[in-house]
């Protein structure tokens, strides 16, 4: 509601996208030298548990073009191969 009032109802998605992009730009720079199959290596760590839902929401809810973030897109695709991550997706929850 605050965002609607601050930027207007027609600009909400663009406002959210711009803030997501700023965060993803920083993450992309940070992870490009550390990422393996997942965000911080070839094993799933806490960073992945927090990052996966952020990327998912950016794509599904706010239509962020992830092609400008190749490292984040690559690790997200790796997350999607894991059964535990597949089962945790919001659309698979009983109250979705």
XYZ file of C-alpha atoms in Angstrom:
96
model
C 0.000 0.000 0.000
C 2.823 2.385 0.880
C 4.487 1.805 -2.485
C 1.181 2.419 -4.297
C 0.852 5.729 -2.493
C 4.516 6.654 -2.954
C 4.941 5.903 -6.669
C 1.390 5.373 -7.920
C -0.442 2.156 -8.762
C 0.814 2.067 -12.367
C 4.468 2.331 -11.347
C 4.590 -0.274 -8.581
C 6.042 -3.107 -10.681
C 8.662 -0.856 -12.267
C 9.653 0.437 -8.822
C 10.041 -3.092 -7.436
C 11.942 -4.230 -10.537
C 14.424 -1.369 -10.184
C 15.173 -2.291 -6.578
C 15.469 -5.989 -7.386
C 17.862 -5.175 -10.230
C 20.062 -3.077 -7.917
C 20.340 -5.964 -5.492
C 20.915 -8.520 -8.221
C 23.613 -6.345 -9.827
C 25.481 -6.340 -6.518
C 25.000 -10.087 -6.053
C 26.099 -10.816 -9.601
C 29.378 -8.941 -9.003
C 29.899 -10.653 -5.665
C 29.122 -14.193 -6.806
C 30.859 -14.213 -10.177
C 34.181 -15.127 -8.526
C 32.754 -17.508 -5.906
C 29.833 -19.352 -7.412
C 30.173 -22.955 -8.349
C 27.139 -24.989 -9.236
C 25.362 -23.006 -6.498
C 25.849 -19.513 -5.081
C 28.962 -20.165 -3.001
C 30.301 -23.430 -4.355
C 29.231 -26.879 -5.422
C 27.216 -27.622 -2.283
C 23.966 -25.989 -1.167
C 24.565 -23.563 1.708
C 22.466 -21.021 3.583
C 22.978 -18.391 0.883
C 21.169 -20.641 -1.586
C 18.230 -21.109 0.757
C 17.710 -17.363 0.890
C 18.579 -16.622 -2.713
C 16.305 -19.171 -4.411
C 12.987 -17.620 -3.281
C 14.226 -14.120 -4.116
C 15.044 -15.109 -7.681
C 11.812 -17.079 -7.977
C 9.747 -14.067 -6.884
C 11.679 -11.734 -9.179
C 10.857 -13.961 -12.147
C 7.314 -15.039 -11.326
C 5.872 -11.996 -9.571
C 7.831 -9.091 -11.024
C 8.915 -10.396 -14.451
C 12.569 -9.432 -13.988
C 14.643 -10.374 -17.041
C 17.286 -12.637 -15.532
C 19.376 -12.773 -18.718
C 21.253 -9.719 -17.463
C 22.299 -11.759 -14.413
C 23.888 -14.908 -15.883
C 25.397 -16.198 -12.634
C 22.149 -15.828 -10.714
C 20.194 -17.406 -13.553
C 22.609 -20.334 -13.719
C 22.420 -21.070 -9.987
C 18.630 -20.706 -10.050
C 18.436 -23.273 -12.840
C 20.584 -25.580 -10.688
C 18.189 -25.070 -7.760
C 15.286 -26.131 -9.945
C 16.908 -29.535 -10.446
C 16.858 -30.273 -6.698
C 13.755 -32.082 -5.379
C 13.872 -30.201 -2.059
C 13.790 -26.858 -3.883
C 11.045 -28.078 -6.221
C 8.924 -29.146 -3.260
C 9.456 -25.791 -1.525
C 8.128 -23.693 -4.414
C 5.178 -21.512 -3.357
C 2.837 -23.000 -5.937
C 3.358 -26.448 -4.374
C 2.248 -25.313 -0.923
C -1.239 -26.328 0.251
C -2.273 -22.727 0.896
C -1.060 -21.387 -2.446
